[in-house]
XYZ file of N, CA and C in Angstrom:
726
model
N 5.268 16.101 1.056
C 4.005 15.295 1.355
C 4.453 14.101 1.283
N 3.769 13.060 1.458
C 4.034 11.534 2.197
C 3.354 10.620 1.292
N 4.074 9.174 1.454
C 3.581 7.884 1.155
C 3.326 7.024 2.473
N 2.032 7.198 2.484
C 1.482 6.395 3.755
C 1.382 4.541 3.560
N 2.160 3.905 4.017
C 2.143 2.274 3.762
C 1.517 1.619 4.973
N 0.373 1.058 4.751
C -0.529 0.745 6.252
C -0.218 -1.098 6.316
N -0.154 -1.472 7.123
C -0.048 -3.131 7.264
C -1.244 -4.011 7.277
N -2.338 -3.132 6.942
C -3.377 -3.946 6.813
C -4.599 -3.267 6.613
N -5.854 -3.712 6.486
C -6.934 -2.783 6.090
C -7.256 -1.998 6.836
N -8.408 -1.268 6.558
C -9.215 -0.253 7.453
C -9.762 -1.087 8.582
N -10.177 -2.326 8.730
C -10.652 -3.021 9.876
C -9.402 -3.248 10.566
N -8.318 -2.987 10.573
C -7.360 -3.813 11.339
C -6.665 -2.335 12.042
N -7.115 -1.029 11.291
C -6.402 0.109 11.689
C -7.426 0.943 12.634
N -7.022 0.966 13.758
C -7.890 1.324 14.912
C -7.545 2.740 15.240
N -6.283 2.972 15.326
C -5.941 4.450 15.280
C -6.403 5.274 14.534
N -6.652 6.850 14.945
C -6.784 7.867 14.313
C -5.543 8.779 13.303
N -4.378 8.129 13.992
C -3.217 9.015 13.580
C -3.003 9.023 12.031
N -2.934 7.697 11.263
C -2.938 7.895 9.696
C -3.789 8.932 9.064
N -5.245 8.465 9.289
C -5.916 9.651 8.824
C -5.708 10.692 8.974
N -5.460 11.126 10.385
C -5.372 12.416 10.652
C -4.081 13.163 9.702
N -2.962 12.722 9.782
C -1.999 12.996 9.181
C -2.108 12.825 7.610
N -2.860 11.989 7.008
C -3.143 12.151 5.806
C -4.015 13.085 5.408
N -5.172 13.730 5.979
C -6.024 14.561 5.496
C -5.248 15.950 5.858
N -4.593 15.853 6.851
C -3.658 17.420 6.882
C -2.990 17.493 5.837
N -2.259 16.564 5.033
C -1.599 16.667 3.827
C -2.576 17.190 2.834
N -3.730 16.447 2.598
C -4.581 16.938 1.442
C -4.917 18.257 1.668
N -5.276 18.932 2.850
C -5.777 19.854 3.119
C -4.675 21.198 2.723
N -3.523 20.667 3.157
C -2.253 21.770 2.768
C -1.941 21.731 1.512
N -2.304 20.823 0.494
C -2.439 20.626 -0.940
C -3.452 21.933 -1.528
N -4.738 21.548 -1.127
C -6.182 22.425 -1.639
C -5.763 23.415 -1.240
N -5.186 23.742 0.266
C -5.316 25.065 0.287
C -4.263 25.975 -0.813
N -3.020 25.424 -0.846
C -2.095 25.946 -1.934
C -2.636 25.891 -3.264
N -3.635 25.336 -3.827
C -3.828 25.398 -4.984
C -5.517 25.968 -4.798
N -6.034 26.424 -3.717
C -7.023 27.240 -3.567
C -8.310 26.189 -4.299
N -8.751 25.244 -4.022
C -9.572 24.378 -4.704
C -10.197 23.311 -3.422
N -11.330 22.611 -3.523
C -12.063 21.413 -2.838
C -11.067 20.273 -3.482
N -10.526 19.787 -2.513
C -9.755 18.233 -3.158
C -10.543 17.203 -3.850
N -9.618 16.940 -4.917
C -10.251 15.463 -5.251
C -9.481 14.285 -4.901
N -10.255 13.495 -4.252
C -9.600 12.445 -3.934
C -9.789 10.989 -4.364
N -8.978 10.380 -4.880
C -9.131 8.990 -5.840
C -8.916 7.754 -4.869
N -9.974 7.109 -4.710
C -10.126 5.932 -3.786
C -10.490 4.618 -4.958
N -9.179 4.043 -4.744
C -9.052 2.935 -5.887
C -9.423 1.393 -5.049
N -10.453 0.840 -5.617
C -10.789 -0.584 -4.859
C -11.057 -1.404 -5.889
N -10.715 -2.815 -5.724
C -10.814 -3.854 -6.450
C -12.278 -4.357 -6.260
N -13.149 -4.691 -7.390
C -14.685 -4.682 -7.472
C -14.927 -6.067 -8.172
N -15.490 -6.740 -7.140
C -16.069 -8.024 -7.795
C -17.586 -8.315 -7.529
N -18.670 -7.780 -8.489
C -20.157 -8.043 -8.088
C -20.459 -7.149 -7.156
N -20.026 -5.849 -7.165
C -20.445 -4.861 -6.267
C -19.564 -4.564 -4.889
N -18.520 -5.554 -4.977
C -17.671 -5.407 -3.590
C -17.058 -3.703 -3.262
N -16.673 -3.305 -4.593
C -16.163 -2.027 -4.360
C -16.986 -1.190 -3.590
N -18.353 -0.979 -3.939
C -19.020 -0.056 -3.558
C -19.530 -0.320 -2.295
N -19.428 -1.557 -1.890
C -19.548 -2.428 -0.370
C -18.848 -1.674 0.312
N -17.208 -1.625 0.127
C -16.255 -1.440 0.845
C -15.936 0.000 0.728
N -16.604 0.799 0.069
C -15.718 1.964 -0.221
C -15.947 3.007 0.855
N -17.271 2.969 1.785
C -17.447 3.770 3.088
C -16.535 3.565 3.962
N -15.428 2.411 4.228
C -14.393 1.966 4.964
C -13.310 2.755 4.406
N -13.144 3.186 3.192
C -12.254 3.869 3.153
C -12.443 5.426 2.849
N -13.582 5.691 2.165
C -13.758 7.183 1.880
C -14.189 8.035 3.272
N -15.104 7.284 3.958
C -15.833 8.009 5.179
C -14.650 8.594 6.150
N -13.419 8.016 6.344
C -12.563 8.518 7.258
C -11.662 9.861 6.994
N -12.161 9.856 5.470
C -11.207 11.129 4.573
C -12.355 12.208 4.772
N -13.787 11.874 4.078
C -14.605 12.958 4.250
C -15.284 13.571 5.302
N -15.056 12.800 6.391
C -15.506 13.013 7.871
C -14.420 14.092 8.373
N -13.331 14.090 7.875
C -12.131 14.904 8.229
C -12.215 16.275 7.303
N -12.376 16.216 6.087
C -12.189 17.455 5.238
C -13.223 17.435 4.117
N -13.300 18.597 3.922
C -14.558 18.654 2.445
C -13.777 18.332 1.524
N -14.446 17.431 0.578
C -13.374 16.753 -0.647
C -14.363 15.951 -1.697
N -13.624 15.916 -2.567
C -14.945 14.971 -3.625
C -14.095 13.774 -3.682
N -14.953 12.626 -3.528
C -14.404 11.443 -3.570
C -14.634 10.648 -5.028
N -13.563 10.432 -5.757
C -13.558 9.691 -6.848
C -13.250 8.790 -7.134
N -14.430 7.688 -7.316
C -14.435 6.131 -7.135
C -13.760 5.243 -8.150
N -12.847 4.893 -8.177
C -11.980 4.369 -9.128
C -12.287 2.426 -9.073
N -12.799 1.824 -9.491
C -12.735 0.320 -9.504
C -11.771 -0.589 -10.391
N -11.277 -1.378 -9.810
C -10.513 -2.328 -10.719
C -11.395 -3.579 -10.679
N -11.441 -4.036 -12.149
C -12.172 -5.283 -12.525
C -11.408 -6.224 -13.302
N -11.375 -7.266 -13.256
C -10.870 -8.481 -13.925
C -10.887 -8.133 -15.716
N -11.907 -7.489 -15.896
C -11.992 -7.246 -17.502
C -11.548 -6.268 -18.099
N -10.664 -5.328 -17.436
C -10.141 -4.089 -17.656
C -9.190 -3.450 -16.828
N -8.272 -2.798 -17.164
C -7.308 -1.881 -16.723
C -8.122 -0.242 -16.416
N -7.057 -0.128 -15.369
C -7.825 1.285 -14.987
C -7.310 2.377 -15.926
N -7.992 3.393 -16.460
C -7.707 4.389 -17.346
C -6.699 5.354 -16.652
N -5.560 5.635 -17.288
C -4.563 6.529 -16.402
C -4.830 7.817 -16.230
N -5.925 8.223 -16.961
C -6.247 9.776 -17.144
C -7.034 10.291 -15.795
N -7.760 8.838 -15.310
C -8.444 9.233 -14.029
C -7.490 9.721 -12.623
N -5.983 9.865 -12.945
C -5.072 10.134 -11.907
C -4.588 11.431 -12.106
N -5.052 11.830 -13.467
C -4.369 13.225 -14.034
C -4.347 14.488 -12.888
N -5.647 14.528 -12.373
C -5.968 15.855 -11.649
C -6.771 15.550 -10.403
N -6.047 14.934 -9.606
C -6.458 14.334 -8.322
C -5.226 14.697 -7.072
N -5.694 15.049 -5.739
C -5.025 15.837 -4.796
C -4.506 14.814 -3.769
N -5.087 13.232 -3.878
C -4.862 12.189 -3.018
C -5.158 11.074 -3.526
N -4.361 9.913 -3.334
C -4.419 8.666 -3.819
C -4.832 7.994 -2.496
N -5.939 7.085 -3.030
C -6.060 6.004 -1.503
C -5.934 4.797 -2.318
N -5.372 3.655 -2.195
C -5.456 2.538 -2.760
C -5.930 1.348 -1.638
N -6.765 0.538 -1.966
C -7.435 -0.335 -1.028
C -6.732 -1.663 -0.604
N -7.161 -2.447 0.230
C -6.743 -3.795 0.345
C -7.545 -4.861 -0.584
N -7.222 -6.357 -0.583
C -7.701 -7.241 -1.552
C -6.878 -7.844 -1.916
N -7.190 -8.632 -3.191
C -6.322 -9.209 -3.777
C -4.682 -8.646 -4.675
N -3.961 -8.852 -4.193
C -2.619 -7.865 -4.375
C -2.317 -8.155 -6.106
N -2.344 -9.503 -6.669
C -2.040 -9.593 -7.982
C -3.215 -8.735 -8.843
N -4.625 -8.646 -8.233
C -5.644 -8.105 -9.242
C -5.295 -6.229 -9.059
N -5.004 -6.318 -8.147
C -4.398 -4.097 -8.000
C -3.547 -4.227 -9.048
N -2.457 -4.862 -8.809
C -1.377 -4.651 -9.745
C -1.484 -4.843 -11.121
N -2.181 -5.788 -11.525
C -2.813 -6.110 -12.722
C -3.462 -4.647 -13.446
N -4.297 -4.095 -12.504
C -5.466 -3.183 -12.790
C -4.548 -1.794 -13.016
N -3.687 -1.589 -11.899
C -3.560 -0.284 -12.348
C -1.656 -0.092 -12.825
N -0.774 -1.289 -13.298
C 0.151 -1.194 -14.120
C -0.080 -0.157 -15.027
N -1.032 -0.200 -15.782
C -1.257 0.646 -16.915
C -0.997 1.894 -16.466
N -1.273 2.374 -15.220
C -1.446 3.792 -14.906
C -0.113 4.303 -13.628
N 0.787 3.403 -13.815
C 1.875 3.333 -12.680
C 2.552 4.336 -12.766
N 2.911 5.243 -14.374
C 3.682 6.313 -14.671
C 2.982 7.379 -14.081
N 1.702 7.614 -14.453
C 0.755 8.674 -14.314
C 0.664 8.917 -12.489
N 0.689 7.549 -11.791
C 0.419 7.777 -10.372
C 1.983 8.020 -9.800
N 2.770 7.830 -10.348
C 4.273 8.242 -10.029
C 4.275 9.670 -10.158
N 4.122 10.191 -11.520
C 3.637 11.561 -11.466
C 2.914 12.486 -10.746
N 2.159 11.529 -10.249
C 1.005 12.341 -9.289
C 1.687 12.663 -7.910
N 2.198 11.723 -7.342
C 3.146 11.628 -6.150
C 4.338 12.205 -6.173
N 5.026 12.674 -6.940
C 6.254 13.321 -7.399
C 5.821 14.399 -7.428
N 4.727 15.123 -7.779
C 4.045 16.526 -7.750
C 3.535 16.800 -6.204
N 3.698 16.018 -5.257
C 3.097 16.427 -4.173
C 1.626 15.602 -3.703
N 1.016 14.704 -4.275
C -0.137 14.203 -4.087
C 0.096 13.080 -3.112
N -0.180 13.007 -2.076
C -0.119 11.894 -0.741
C -1.053 10.855 -1.370
N -0.129 9.851 -0.835
C -0.485 8.180 -1.475
C -0.888 7.625 -0.169
N -2.130 7.099 0.075
C -2.214 6.142 1.130
C -2.568 4.510 0.631
N -1.764 3.699 1.117
C -2.050 2.268 0.618
C -2.286 1.298 1.735
N -3.235 0.865 1.748
C -3.754 -0.457 2.584
C -3.551 -1.655 2.254
N -2.492 -2.558 3.011
C -2.405 -3.941 2.630
C -2.343 -3.897 1.177
N -2.772 -4.462 0.467
C -2.416 -4.512 -1.097
C -1.986 -3.093 -1.825
N -2.709 -1.944 -1.160
C -2.204 -0.992 -1.759
C -0.878 -0.502 -1.320
N -0.436 -1.156 -0.182
C 0.946 -0.650 0.558
C 2.164 -1.536 -0.431
N 1.567 -3.038 -0.653
C 2.425 -4.191 -0.971
C 2.826 -3.534 -2.582
N 2.016 -2.803 -3.285
C 2.022 -2.848 -4.946
C 2.653 -1.433 -5.220
N 3.115 -0.893 -4.039
C 3.882 0.683 -4.099
C 5.206 0.513 -4.717
N 6.055 -0.682 -4.024
C 7.301 -0.196 -4.326
C 7.783 -0.310 -5.995
N 9.161 -0.292 -5.867
C 9.781 -0.671 -7.626
C 9.627 -2.192 -7.923
N 9.859 -2.944 -6.954
C 9.480 -4.412 -6.882
C 8.548 -4.653 -5.979
N 7.460 -5.211 -6.664
C 6.112 -5.671 -5.457
C 5.880 -6.951 -5.416
N 5.741 -7.604 -4.185
C 5.651 -8.685 -3.781
C 4.163 -8.927 -4.058
N 3.814 -9.975 -5.099
C 2.078 -10.299 -4.958
C 1.922 -11.450 -4.359
N 2.537 -12.142 -4.070
C 2.066 -13.362 -3.240
C 3.326 -14.762 -3.080
N 2.701 -15.771 -2.474
C 3.452 -17.069 -2.602
C 3.685 -16.949 -1.116
N 4.111 -18.308 -0.718
C 4.378 -18.977 0.478
C 5.042 -19.661 0.699
N 6.217 -20.025 -0.398
C 7.569 -20.803 -0.286
C 8.488 -20.178 -1.290
N 9.735 -20.499 -0.616
C 11.186 -20.209 -1.399
C 11.792 -21.692 -1.292
N 11.691 -21.985 -2.862
C 12.520 -23.425 -3.549
C 11.934 -24.535 -2.674
N 10.458 -24.256 -2.390
C 9.830 -25.714 -2.275
C 9.489 -25.473 -0.436
N 10.409 -24.517 0.403
C 9.980 -24.691 2.124
C 9.425 -23.519 2.535
N 8.329 -23.626 3.183
C 7.148 -22.814 3.515
C 7.949 -21.401 4.377
N 7.587 -20.376 4.102
C 8.019 -19.396 4.964
C 7.405 -18.847 5.474
N 5.675 -18.887 4.926
C 4.449 -18.151 5.641
C 3.533 -18.995 5.783
N 2.343 -18.859 6.337
C 1.156 -19.455 6.177
C 0.664 -19.176 4.983
N -0.122 -20.607 4.205
C -0.561 -20.718 3.031
C -1.455 -19.569 2.971
N -2.338 -19.153 3.762
C -3.271 -18.159 3.488
C -2.938 -17.004 3.063
N -1.581 -16.668 3.347
C -1.372 -15.386 2.649
C -0.572 -15.421 1.267
N -0.955 -16.292 0.477
C -0.275 -16.613 -0.509
C -0.751 -16.249 -1.743
N -1.883 -15.692 -1.863
C -2.840 -15.038 -3.048
C -3.062 -15.962 -3.905
N -3.091 -17.413 -3.561
C -3.108 -18.449 -4.493
C -2.065 -18.480 -5.176
N -0.665 -18.200 -5.085
C 0.504 -18.903 -5.767
C 1.488 -19.282 -4.574
N 2.200 -20.234 -5.013
C 3.013 -21.067 -4.245
C 4.411 -20.615 -4.119
N 5.353 -19.973 -5.110
C 6.663 -19.442 -4.634
C 6.158 -18.251 -4.736
N 7.227 -17.247 -3.926
C 7.239 -16.082 -3.745
C 7.294 -15.445 -5.328
N 6.529 -14.402 -5.300
C 6.363 -13.800 -6.866
C 6.411 -12.661 -6.585
N 7.125 -11.762 -7.544
C 7.464 -10.244 -7.556
C 7.355 -9.510 -9.050
N 6.847 -8.764 -9.006
C 6.587 -7.943 -10.595
C 6.855 -6.647 -10.041
N 7.148 -5.688 -11.468
C 7.616 -4.406 -11.227
C 6.069 -3.916 -10.486
N 6.361 -2.690 -9.662
C 5.273 -2.182 -8.912
C 5.383 -0.739 -9.479
N 4.638 -0.033 -8.784
C 4.265 1.708 -9.186
C 5.361 2.266 -8.894
N 6.276 1.781 -8.535
C 7.666 2.529 -8.348
C 7.698 3.858 -7.684
N 6.734 3.560 -6.377
C 6.953 4.668 -5.412
C 7.879 4.775 -4.287
N 8.369 3.548 -3.871
C 9.491 3.428 -2.755
C 10.233 2.305 -3.684
N 11.515 2.348 -2.830
C 12.932 1.415 -3.435
C 12.547 0.163 -2.735
N 12.115 -0.178 -1.741
C 12.429 -1.235 -0.890
C 11.081 -2.316 -1.267
N 11.014 -3.224 -1.129
C 9.945 -4.353 -1.252
C 8.977 -3.869 0.360
N 7.466 -4.453 0.116
C 6.823 -4.204 1.324
C 5.884 -5.692 1.674
N 6.037 -5.923 3.006
C 5.172 -6.905 3.181
C 4.024 -5.934 4.447
N 2.879 -7.178 4.629
C 2.192 -6.455 5.552
C 1.709 -7.517 6.207
N 0.773 -7.260 7.255
C 0.176 -7.816 8.286
C 1.127 -8.780 8.899
N 2.519 -8.092 9.310
C 3.685 -8.818 9.512
C 3.724 -9.674 10.783
N 3.475 -9.370 11.897
C 3.616 -10.435 13.316
C 2.030 -10.830 13.063
N 0.997 -10.302 13.061
C -0.219 -10.708 13.261
C -0.742 -11.801 11.866
N -0.186 -11.613 10.716
C -0.167 -12.930 9.701
C 1.007 -13.764 9.244
N 1.877 -13.595 10.061
C 3.006 -14.499 9.992
C 3.901 -14.354 8.802
N 3.474 -13.065 8.249
C 4.227 -12.822 7.013
C 5.514 -12.390 7.007
N 6.122 -11.916 8.570
C 7.485 -11.687 8.632
C 8.496 -12.680 8.076
N 8.254 -13.876 8.326
C 8.874 -14.686 7.800
C 9.452 -15.062 6.364
N 8.399 -14.786 5.366
C 8.479 -14.442 4.050
C 9.149 -13.141 3.868
N 9.100 -12.132 4.681
C 10.207 -10.948 4.147
C 11.739 -11.412 4.323
N 11.811 -12.009 5.472
C 13.175 -12.187 6.116
C 13.638 -13.205 5.165
N 12.925 -14.379 4.660
C 13.510 -15.336 3.785
C 13.563 -14.729 2.196
N 12.888 -13.629 1.560
C 12.925 -13.226 0.699
C 14.250 -12.579 0.497
N 14.584 -11.851 1.379
C 16.059 -11.018 1.584
C 17.086 -11.903 1.881
N 16.939 -12.828 2.524
C 17.812 -14.122 2.835
C 18.654 -15.010 1.598
N 17.342 -15.237 0.593
C 17.609 -15.729 -0.353
C 17.920 -15.037 -1.809
N 17.976 -13.620 -1.426
C 18.577 -12.865 -2.723
C 17.411 -12.238 -3.454
N 16.163 -12.926 -3.233
C 15.166 -12.195 -4.325
C 14.907 -10.842 -4.404
N 15.314 -10.320 -3.326
C 15.084 -8.561 -3.237
C 15.940 -8.369 -2.024
N 16.717 -6.840 -2.235
C 17.528 -6.275 -1.592
C 17.172 -6.075 -0.097
N 16.240 -5.522 -0.074
C 15.385 -5.000 1.200
C 13.763 -4.932 1.380
N 13.281 -5.248 2.748
C 11.874 -5.380 2.597
C 11.388 -4.475 4.225
N 10.454 -3.706 4.033
C 9.481 -3.480 4.906
C 8.564 -4.298 5.267
N 8.460 -4.692 6.368
C 7.414 -5.669 6.925
C 6.657 -4.794 7.883
N 5.260 -4.697 7.539
C 4.642 -3.509 8.711
C 3.633 -4.415 9.088
N 3.516 -4.110 10.589
C 2.053 -4.783 11.395
C 1.006 -4.311 11.219
N -0.327 -5.000 11.369
C -1.454 -4.192 11.271
C -1.476 -3.144 12.356
N -2.563 -2.413 12.218
C -2.673 -0.730 13.082
C -1.243 -0.220 13.070
N -0.635 -0.024 11.774
C 0.818 0.341 12.012
C 1.039 1.172 10.538
N 1.532 1.944 10.508
C 1.791 2.571 8.793
C 3.414 3.210 9.054
N 3.954 2.816 7.529
C 5.233 3.220 7.447
C 4.811 4.698 6.695
N 5.345 5.872 6.869
C 5.205 7.221 6.614
C 6.580 7.231 5.829
N 6.595 7.752 4.577
C 7.762 8.157 3.929
C 7.548 9.111 3.209
N 8.454 10.083 3.673
C 8.441 11.605 2.715
C 8.975 11.303 1.353
N 8.004 11.696 0.684
C 7.998 11.437 -1.069
C 9.210 12.477 -1.772
N 9.540 13.436 -0.955
C 10.716 14.400 -1.598
C 12.076 13.615 -1.034
N 11.866 13.246 -0.034
C 13.540 12.651 0.673
C 13.289 11.331 1.243
N 13.168 10.355 0.626
C 12.644 8.806 1.153
C 13.453 8.435 2.165
N 14.738 8.887 2.565
C 15.572 8.693 3.868
C 14.885 9.161 4.940
N 13.646 9.692 4.684
C 12.850 10.679 5.949
C 11.506 9.643 6.058
N 11.643 8.895 7.008
C 10.494 7.870 7.560
C 9.884 8.074 8.635
N 8.693 7.546 9.098
C 8.573 7.278 10.613
C 7.579 6.278 10.908
N 7.215 5.720 11.765
C 6.352 4.744 12.044
C 5.211 5.117 13.036
N 3.873 5.455 12.526
C 2.466 5.389 13.239
C 1.789 4.416 13.408
N 1.127 4.310 14.950
C 0.298 2.947 14.859
C 0.575 2.169 16.145
N 0.257 1.251 16.361
C 0.368 0.362 17.491
C 1.677 -0.476 17.467
N 1.719 -1.019 16.193
C 2.567 -2.194 16.243
C 4.015 -1.625 15.521
N 4.589 -2.342 14.880
C 5.956 -2.318 14.659
C 6.485 -2.279 12.983
N 7.314 -1.823 12.505
C 7.580 -1.900 11.087
C 9.120 -2.619 11.233
N 9.268 -4.030 10.512
C 10.387 -4.640 10.565
C 11.378 -4.270 9.120
N 12.533 -3.831 9.327
C 13.467 -3.447 8.262
C 14.453 -4.903 7.890
N 14.025 -5.487 7.262
C 15.095 -6.633 6.942
C 16.064 -6.268 5.564
N 17.690 -6.485 5.964
C 18.578 -6.194 4.854
C 19.336 -7.445 4.870
N 20.143 -7.343 4.094
C 21.382 -8.125 4.202
C 22.788 -7.386 3.612
N 23.682 -8.093 4.210
C 24.887 -7.494 4.163
C 26.013 -8.420 4.596
N 26.825 -8.687 3.457
C 27.942 -9.427 3.747
C 27.627 -11.111 4.184
N 26.730 -11.615 3.504
C 25.684 -12.632 3.750
C 25.152 -12.787 4.710
N 25.051 -11.702 5.708
C 24.015 -12.050 6.978
C 22.871 -11.142 6.763
N 21.882 -11.932 7.213
C 20.435 -11.132 7.328
C 20.522 -10.667 8.493
N 19.585 -9.073 8.240
C 19.703 -8.428 9.520
C 18.212 -8.311 9.597
N 17.685 -8.290 10.869
C 16.047 -7.583 11.052
C 16.086 -6.620 12.187
N 15.531 -5.215 11.580
C 15.641 -4.232 13.014
C 14.011 -3.794 12.918
N 13.823 -3.112 14.031
C 12.422 -3.068 14.590
C 12.399 -1.423 14.771
N 11.194 -1.053 14.580
C 10.867 0.389 14.819
C 9.475 0.674 15.030
N 9.330 1.292 16.140
C 7.682 1.670 16.688
C 7.772 2.983 16.683
N 6.373 3.426 16.855
C 6.100 5.122 16.990
C 6.841 5.424 17.975
């Protein structure tokens, strides 16, 4: 099964390839377990925003397979109950305020890791992709006072900020890479030694990671996935497309 890291929200994901592959994996799991799959959809909610945006995440799944959608809302006044992930067959984590998603799911990180490790596919859009790594980039637009990306992608933070993430992948993730100008932030984070490596993912693009063998990856969608690493004092950027 796979970890799907999407470089934007569903509004920027125009192709059908991501949902087609994701739902195919859900169907495989459900068939093996002989049950109707239960798909957890995790969304930040403020004054009903979660329910408003739910169809954008749930409809592409339930239009392809018979399933039960388990709505999980993150709110600023409480964390998500880890038990909600105990019996799910897929996890979708939406876009929005990255720090809020990480705050809400930190207490459930172990259960999410166990689920993914047992073969539950994970689909993270934008913020949902950024919080998936061991070390999660939650925002910021400066390093040592120097701007490295547009302030609009800062999440209200000035200096680049990393916190322990869900622990699903070993590399950090940035999103809206080419379209939002966050590629510069990803390069600067590695160059200055804040993290060892970053995958910066374009909109309408997903990096698909084999959860059992994370050396196996592929890119799907219309854009690129940029790999930033550093060796011998030299920062290297490579590009992969579908």
